[in-house]
Amino acid sequence: MQIYLVGGAVRDSLLDLPVHDRDYVVVGATAQQMKAQGFTQVGKSFPVFLHPKTKEECALARTERKTGQGYTGFQCDFGPEVSLETDLKRRDITINAIAQDQNGQLIDPYGGQDDIKAKQLRHVSPAFNEDPLRVLRVARFAAKLAHLGFKIADETIVLMSQMASSNELQTLTPERVYTEMEKALKTDSPHIFFETLRRIGALKVIIPELDQLFGIPAPAHWHPEIDTGIHTLLTLQRASQLTQDIAVRFAALSHDLGKAGTPQACWPSHHGHGQRGVSIIKALSERLKIPNNLRDLASLSSQWHIQIHRVNRLSNEQILDILDQCDAWRKPERFNAILKVCEADIKGRLNHEKDSYPQAKQFQSYLEELGKIPVQSIVREGFKGKEIREQLYLKRLNRLNELQAREM
């Protein structure tokens, strides 16, 4: 029996990236032999075991045979006769098909090290097209490794495009799609994930709401890049530079979805697109099982980003309405996240990435000062129920008038 370190741990070590999880493949053993040596079986579809001491996952070397549609349509065969090379051949890309033995020696039958040197993401074998999830995985690796200069090999792009044009992508469950999207949103270059999916024709299948934005013009005065889809990916790119919060990044990706609903006769104007986007975001979130906190931040950002941009043209009543509608008093951290989305929107325009966003500091100062008004004093004055809310509003409005008079 031989045990090899495989997959992401080997890849990330060779790339000098942090190694988080270690997976092992076992060659020359049966399930019974593994149990006899103290390993605990946890896999159901195929034997995966926990090491008796380290509790790290060890899987028996296996082969896969396509038996149906989708990423679950496989029959796995495993046993002591399955070689390491055979097991590695079923993996997605060459840089994930490198193994390391217990002496530190690398086993690389499919040229993964050469592809690391060439900064290339290349599929291991034609069997790649049997699993539609690999389309999303490779797009995610492109986002994960973009900062190192990695690109997808031309022949892999061709294969991914062929897979996108088949009906295999429709077999992916919402949960698996969101899992890959979430991982992509955590990378340094999440926009590359969506850009790749669009390049191969997969975005219109996976997230048609986003794909529809490409080709929709916006006013050149405000958007030198013109194309709304391009602006959306630029906004996501800026958001990823501002914060690692994936809720902000998803909201940046979603903030202009309402522009797809603008009648063509009205282009390039998109009056009311923020409000239109709310229902689109909610439907998208329900379909892909996107967590509620991401959905809510994206919805609020869509609805209010234009008004927040125009804070200096708003009445004090309108400013208070935004703070109320966003529940900024009870959830100031979420409101600050909305401001991050707004900042990314302004910077997500061609040649505007260094623009400042004073609106954020303005709203933050208002929220801080108005939040100091004590509700207890209103209660002590004898007000009850609905009257307390009315009096609190009036005090906040008066305080806001005072703050703005001082600024003048």
Coordinates of C-alpha atoms in Angstrom, one line a residue:
M1 CA 0.0 0.0 0.0
Q2 CA 1.3 3.4 -1.0
I3 CA -0.1 6.8 0.0
Y4 CA 0.4 10.0 -2.1
L5 CA -0.4 13.6 -1.4
V6 CA -2.4 14.9 -4.4
G7 CA -4.4 17.8 -5.8
G8 CA -4.5 21.3 -4.5
A9 CA -1.9 20.8 -1.7
V10 CA 0.8 19.8 -4.2
R11 CA -0.3 22.5 -6.6
D12 CA -0.3 25.3 -4.1
S13 CA 3.0 24.2 -2.6
L14 CA 4.6 24.4 -6.0
L15 CA 3.1 27.9 -6.5
D16 CA 4.2 29.1 -3.0
L17 CA 0.6 29.6 -2.0
P18 CA -0.9 28.8 1.4
V19 CA -1.9 25.1 1.7
H20 CA -5.2 24.7 3.5
D21 CA -6.4 21.1 2.9
R22 CA -4.4 18.0 2.3
D23 CA -5.9 15.1 0.3
Y24 CA -4.3 11.8 -0.2
V25 CA -4.8 8.9 -2.6
V26 CA -4.1 5.3 -1.6
V27 CA -2.8 2.8 -4.2
G28 CA -2.6 -0.9 -3.8
A29 CA -5.1 -1.3 -1.0
T30 CA -8.7 -2.5 -0.4
A31 CA -11.3 -1.1 1.8
Q32 CA -10.9 -4.0 4.2
Q33 CA -7.1 -3.4 4.4
M34 CA -7.7 0.3 5.2
K35 CA -10.1 -0.6 8.0
A36 CA -7.7 -3.2 9.4
Q37 CA -5.0 -0.5 9.7
G38 CA -7.3 1.8 11.7
F39 CA -8.7 4.1 9.0
T40 CA -12.3 5.2 9.4
Q41 CA -14.5 5.0 6.3
V42 CA -16.6 8.1 5.6
G43 CA -17.3 8.0 1.9
K44 CA -20.4 6.4 0.5
S45 CA -20.3 6.6 -3.3
F46 CA -16.6 5.5 -3.1
P47 CA -14.3 4.7 -0.2
V48 CA -12.8 7.7 1.5
F49 CA -11.1 7.2 4.8
L50 CA -9.8 9.3 7.7
H51 CA -6.3 8.7 8.8
P52 CA -6.3 7.2 12.3
K53 CA -3.9 9.9 13.7
T54 CA -4.1 13.0 11.5
K55 CA -7.8 12.6 10.5
E56 CA -6.8 13.7 7.0
E57 CA -8.8 12.3 4.0
C58 CA -7.4 9.4 2.1
A59 CA -9.3 8.0 -0.9
L60 CA -8.6 4.8 -2.7
A61 CA -7.3 5.2 -6.2
R62 CA -10.2 5.0 -8.6
T63 CA -11.4 5.3 -12.2
E64 CA -14.7 6.8 -13.4
R65 CA -17.0 5.8 -16.2
K66 CA -19.7 8.1 -17.6
T67 CA -23.1 6.5 -17.2
G68 CA -25.5 9.4 -17.5
Q69 CA -25.9 13.2 -17.7
G70 CA -24.3 15.7 -15.3
Y71 CA -21.6 15.6 -12.8
T72 CA -23.3 12.8 -10.8
G73 CA -23.6 10.5 -13.8
F74 CA -20.6 8.4 -13.1
Q75 CA -19.8 4.9 -12.0
C76 CA -16.6 4.7 -9.9
D77 CA -14.4 1.6 -9.9
F78 CA -11.7 1.2 -7.2
G79 CA -9.4 -1.5 -6.1
P80 CA -5.7 -2.4 -5.5
E81 CA -5.2 -2.8 -9.3
V82 CA -5.9 0.9 -10.1
S83 CA -2.6 2.7 -10.6
L84 CA -1.7 6.2 -9.5
E85 CA -1.4 7.4 -13.1
T86 CA -4.9 6.1 -13.9
D87 CA -6.3 7.9 -10.9
L88 CA -4.6 11.2 -11.8
K89 CA -5.8 10.9 -15.4
R90 CA -9.4 11.4 -14.3
R91 CA -8.6 14.8 -12.7
D92 CA -9.6 18.1 -14.3
I93 CA -6.4 20.1 -15.1
T94 CA -2.8 19.1 -15.2
I95 CA -1.7 21.3 -12.4
N96 CA -4.2 19.4 -10.2
A97 CA -2.9 16.0 -11.4
I98 CA 0.5 16.0 -9.7
A99 CA 1.2 13.6 -6.8
Q100 CA 3.9 13.6 -4.1
D101 CA 5.1 10.4 -2.4
Q102 CA 6.1 10.1 1.2
N103 CA 9.7 11.0 0.4
G104 CA 8.8 14.2 -1.3
Q105 CA 9.2 12.9 -4.9
L106 CA 6.8 14.3 -7.4
I107 CA 4.9 12.1 -9.8
D108 CA 3.7 14.1 -12.8
P109 CA 2.6 12.0 -15.7
Y110 CA 0.6 14.7 -17.5
G111 CA 2.9 17.7 -17.5
G112 CA 1.5 19.7 -14.6
Q113 CA 4.9 21.2 -13.7
D114 CA 5.5 22.3 -17.3
D115 CA 2.1 24.0 -17.3
I116 CA 3.0 25.7 -14.0
K117 CA 6.1 27.1 -15.7
A118 CA 4.0 28.1 -18.7
K119 CA 1.3 29.6 -16.4
Q120 CA -1.3 27.5 -18.2
L121 CA -4.5 25.8 -17.2
R122 CA -4.9 22.8 -19.4
H123 CA -7.2 19.8 -19.2
V124 CA -5.7 16.4 -18.5
S125 CA -7.6 14.3 -21.0
P126 CA -10.7 14.3 -23.3
A127 CA -12.6 12.9 -20.3
F128 CA -12.7 16.4 -19.0
N129 CA -15.9 17.0 -21.0
E130 CA -17.8 14.3 -19.0
D131 CA -18.2 16.5 -16.0
P132 CA -19.9 19.9 -16.6
L133 CA -18.9 21.2 -13.1
R134 CA -15.3 21.4 -14.5
V135 CA -16.3 24.3 -16.6
L136 CA -17.0 26.3 -13.5
R137 CA -14.0 24.9 -11.7
V138 CA -11.5 25.9 -14.4
A139 CA -13.1 29.4 -14.6
R140 CA -12.6 29.6 -10.8
F141 CA -9.0 28.6 -11.1
A142 CA -8.5 31.2 -13.8
A143 CA -9.8 33.8 -11.2
K144 CA -7.7 32.3 -8.4
L145 CA -4.4 32.3 -10.3
A146 CA -4.9 35.4 -12.5
H147 CA -2.6 37.4 -10.2
L148 CA 0.2 35.0 -11.1
G149 CA -0.4 35.4 -14.8
F150 CA -2.2 32.1 -15.5
K151 CA -4.4 31.7 -18.6
I152 CA -6.6 28.9 -19.8
A153 CA -5.0 26.9 -22.7
D154 CA -6.6 27.5 -26.1
E155 CA -7.5 23.8 -26.5
T156 CA -9.2 23.8 -23.1
I157 CA -11.2 27.0 -24.0
V158 CA -12.4 25.1 -27.1
L159 CA -13.5 22.1 -25.1
M160 CA -15.2 24.3 -22.4
S161 CA -17.1 26.2 -25.2
Q162 CA -18.3 22.9 -26.6
M163 CA -19.5 21.8 -23.2
A164 CA -21.3 25.1 -22.7
S165 CA -23.1 24.7 -26.0
S166 CA -24.4 21.3 -25.0
N167 CA -27.2 20.8 -22.4
E168 CA -24.8 19.4 -19.7
L169 CA -24.6 22.7 -17.8
Q170 CA -28.3 22.6 -17.2
T171 CA -27.8 19.5 -15.0
L172 CA -25.8 21.4 -12.4
T173 CA -27.7 21.9 -9.2
P174 CA -28.1 25.5 -7.9
E175 CA -26.1 24.5 -4.8
R176 CA -23.1 23.5 -6.9
V177 CA -23.2 26.6 -9.0
Y178 CA -23.3 28.8 -6.0
T179 CA -20.5 26.9 -4.3
E180 CA -18.2 27.6 -7.2
M181 CA -19.4 31.2 -7.5
E182 CA -18.8 31.8 -3.8
K183 CA -15.3 30.4 -4.1
A184 CA -14.7 32.6 -7.1
L185 CA -15.9 35.7 -5.2
K186 CA -13.3 35.0 -2.6
T187 CA -10.4 35.1 -5.1
D188 CA -8.3 38.2 -5.8
S189 CA -9.8 38.5 -9.3
P190 CA -13.4 37.3 -9.2
H191 CA -14.3 39.2 -12.4
I192 CA -12.2 36.7 -14.3
F193 CA -14.6 33.9 -13.3
F194 CA -17.6 35.7 -14.9
E195 CA -15.5 37.0 -17.8
T196 CA -14.4 33.4 -18.6
L197 CA -17.9 32.0 -18.4
R198 CA -19.1 34.7 -20.9
R199 CA -16.2 34.0 -23.2
I200 CA -17.1 30.3 -23.6
G201 CA -20.9 30.9 -23.7
A202 CA -21.6 29.5 -20.3
L203 CA -22.7 32.8 -18.6
K204 CA -26.0 32.9 -20.5
V205 CA -26.8 29.4 -19.1
I206 CA -25.6 29.9 -15.6
I207 CA -26.5 33.5 -14.9
P208 CA -28.5 34.9 -17.8
E209 CA -29.4 38.0 -15.8
L210 CA -25.8 39.1 -15.9
D211 CA -25.1 38.0 -19.5
Q212 CA -28.0 40.1 -20.7
L213 CA -26.2 43.3 -19.6
F214 CA -23.5 43.0 -22.3
G215 CA -24.3 45.1 -25.3
I216 CA -26.6 47.4 -23.3
P217 CA -25.3 51.0 -23.6
A218 CA -25.1 53.6 -20.8
P219 CA -24.6 57.4 -21.2
A220 CA -21.0 58.0 -22.4
H221 CA -20.8 61.1 -20.1
W222 CA -21.1 58.9 -17.0
H223 CA -19.8 55.7 -18.5
P224 CA -16.9 56.0 -20.9
E225 CA -16.9 52.2 -21.2
I226 CA -20.4 52.4 -22.6
D227 CA -21.3 48.7 -22.2
T228 CA -23.2 47.9 -19.0
G229 CA -21.7 44.4 -18.8
I230 CA -18.2 45.7 -19.0
H231 CA -19.0 48.3 -16.3
T232 CA -20.4 45.6 -14.1
L233 CA -17.2 43.5 -14.2
L234 CA -15.1 46.7 -13.7
T235 CA -17.3 47.4 -10.6
L236 CA -16.7 43.9 -9.3
Q237 CA -13.0 44.3 -9.9
R238 CA -12.9 47.6 -7.9
A239 CA -15.0 46.0 -5.1
S240 CA -12.5 43.2 -4.8
Q241 CA -9.8 45.8 -4.4
L242 CA -11.8 47.6 -1.7
T243 CA -12.8 44.6 0.5
Q244 CA -12.7 40.8 0.8
D245 CA -16.4 40.8 1.9
I246 CA -18.1 38.5 -0.7
A247 CA -21.4 40.2 0.1
V248 CA -20.1 43.5 -1.1
R249 CA -18.6 41.8 -4.2
F250 CA -21.9 40.0 -5.0
A251 CA -23.8 43.3 -4.6
A252 CA -21.3 45.0 -6.9
L253 CA -21.9 42.3 -9.5
S254 CA -25.7 42.7 -9.1
H255 CA -26.1 46.5 -8.7
D256 CA -27.1 47.2 -12.3
L257 CA -29.1 44.1 -13.2
G258 CA -32.2 46.3 -13.5
K259 CA -30.8 47.9 -16.7
A260 CA -31.6 44.7 -18.6
G261 CA -35.2 45.7 -18.1
T262 CA -34.9 49.1 -19.6
P263 CA -37.0 49.4 -22.9
Q264 CA -34.6 49.7 -25.8
A265 CA -36.3 52.9 -26.9
C266 CA -35.1 54.6 -23.7
W267 CA -31.4 53.6 -24.1
P268 CA -28.9 54.8 -23.1
S269 CA -30.9 56.2 -20.2
H270 CA -31.9 53.8 -17.5
H271 CA -34.3 55.7 -15.2
G272 CA -35.5 53.5 -12.3
H273 CA -33.1 50.7 -13.0
G274 CA -32.2 50.4 -9.3
Q275 CA -35.7 49.6 -8.2
R276 CA -36.2 47.2 -11.2
G277 CA -33.1 45.3 -10.1
V278 CA -34.5 44.4 -6.7
S279 CA -36.9 41.8 -8.1
I280 CA -34.3 40.4 -10.4
I281 CA -31.8 40.0 -7.6
K282 CA -34.4 38.3 -5.4
A283 CA -35.3 35.8 -8.2
L284 CA -31.6 35.1 -8.9
S285 CA -31.0 34.5 -5.3
E286 CA -33.9 32.2 -4.9
R287 CA -32.8 30.2 -8.0
L288 CA -29.2 29.8 -7.0
K289 CA -29.9 29.4 -3.2
I290 CA -27.8 32.5 -2.5
P291 CA -27.6 33.3 1.2
N292 CA -30.0 35.9 2.6
N293 CA -27.3 38.3 3.7
L294 CA -25.9 38.5 0.2
R295 CA -29.4 38.9 -1.3
D296 CA -30.4 41.7 1.1
L297 CA -27.2 43.7 0.7
A298 CA -27.4 43.4 -3.1
S299 CA -31.1 44.4 -3.1
L300 CA -30.5 47.5 -1.0
S301 CA -27.5 48.5 -3.0
S302 CA -29.4 48.2 -6.3
Q303 CA -32.3 50.2 -4.9
W304 CA -30.4 53.1 -3.3
H305 CA -27.0 53.5 -5.0
I306 CA -28.1 56.3 -7.4
Q307 CA -29.6 58.3 -4.6
I308 CA -26.5 57.8 -2.4
H309 CA -24.4 59.1 -5.3
R310 CA -26.6 62.2 -5.4
V311 CA -26.5 63.0 -1.6
N312 CA -25.7 66.7 -2.2
R313 CA -28.9 67.1 -4.3
L314 CA -31.2 65.3 -1.8
S315 CA -33.4 67.0 0.8
N316 CA -32.7 66.1 4.4
E317 CA -36.0 64.2 4.4
Q318 CA -34.7 62.1 1.5
I319 CA -31.4 61.4 3.4
L320 CA -33.3 60.2 6.4
D321 CA -35.5 58.1 4.3
I322 CA -32.4 56.3 2.8
L323 CA -31.0 55.7 6.3
D324 CA -34.4 54.4 7.5
Q325 CA -35.1 52.2 4.5
C326 CA -31.6 50.7 4.8
D327 CA -32.1 50.1 8.5
A328 CA -28.8 51.9 9.0
W329 CA -29.5 52.7 12.7
R330 CA -29.6 49.0 13.7
K331 CA -27.3 47.7 11.0
P332 CA -24.5 50.3 10.5
E333 CA -22.0 47.7 9.3
R334 CA -24.4 46.7 6.5
F335 CA -24.9 50.3 5.6
N336 CA -21.2 50.8 5.4
A337 CA -21.1 47.8 3.1
I338 CA -23.7 49.5 0.8
L339 CA -21.4 52.5 0.7
K340 CA -18.5 50.2 -0.4
V341 CA -20.7 49.0 -3.3
C342 CA -21.5 52.6 -4.2
E343 CA -17.8 53.5 -4.2
A344 CA -17.0 50.5 -6.4
D345 CA -19.7 51.6 -8.8
I346 CA -18.1 55.1 -9.2
K347 CA -14.6 53.6 -9.6
G348 CA -15.9 50.8 -11.9
R349 CA -15.8 53.1 -14.9
L350 CA -13.1 53.3 -17.6
N351 CA -10.3 55.5 -16.3
H352 CA -12.1 56.4 -13.1
E353 CA -10.5 53.8 -10.8
K354 CA -8.7 56.5 -8.8
D355 CA -11.8 58.7 -8.2
S356 CA -12.6 59.6 -4.6
Y357 CA -16.0 59.0 -3.1
P358 CA -16.7 61.7 -0.5
Q359 CA -20.4 60.6 -0.4
A360 CA -19.4 57.7 1.9
K361 CA -17.8 59.9 4.5
Q362 CA -20.7 62.2 4.3
F363 CA -23.3 59.5 5.0
Q364 CA -21.0 58.0 7.7
S365 CA -20.8 61.3 9.5
Y366 CA -24.6 61.7 9.4
L367 CA -25.2 58.3 10.7
E368 CA -22.7 58.7 13.5
E369 CA -24.0 62.1 14.7
L370 CA -27.7 61.2 14.3
G371 CA -27.2 57.9 16.1
K372 CA -26.2 59.8 19.2
I373 CA -29.7 61.1 19.8
P374 CA -31.0 59.1 22.8
V375 CA -34.4 57.5 22.6
Q376 CA -34.6 57.4 26.4
S377 CA -34.9 61.2 26.6
I378 CA -38.0 61.0 24.3
V379 CA -39.5 58.4 26.5
R380 CA -38.9 60.5 29.6
E381 CA -40.7 63.3 28.0
G382 CA -43.9 61.2 28.1
F383 CA -44.2 60.1 24.5
K384 CA -45.4 56.6 23.9
G385 CA -45.7 54.0 21.0
K386 CA -45.9 55.6 17.6
E387 CA -45.2 59.1 19.1
I388 CA -41.6 58.0 20.1
R389 CA -40.7 57.2 16.5
E390 CA -42.2 60.5 15.2
Q391 CA -40.3 62.5 17.8
L392 CA -37.1 60.7 17.1
Y393 CA -37.5 61.5 13.4
L394 CA -38.0 65.2 14.1
K395 CA -35.0 65.3 16.4
R396 CA -32.9 63.6 13.7
L397 CA -34.2 66.0 11.1
N398 CA -33.4 69.0 13.2
R399 CA -29.9 67.7 14.0
L400 CA -29.3 67.1 10.3
N401 CA -30.4 70.7 9.5
E402 CA -27.9 71.9 12.2
L403 CA -25.1 69.8 10.8
Q404 CA -25.6 71.1 7.2
A405 CA -25.9 74.7 8.4
R406 CA -22.5 74.3 10.2
E407 CA -21.0 72.9 6.9
M408 CA -22.2 75.9 5.0

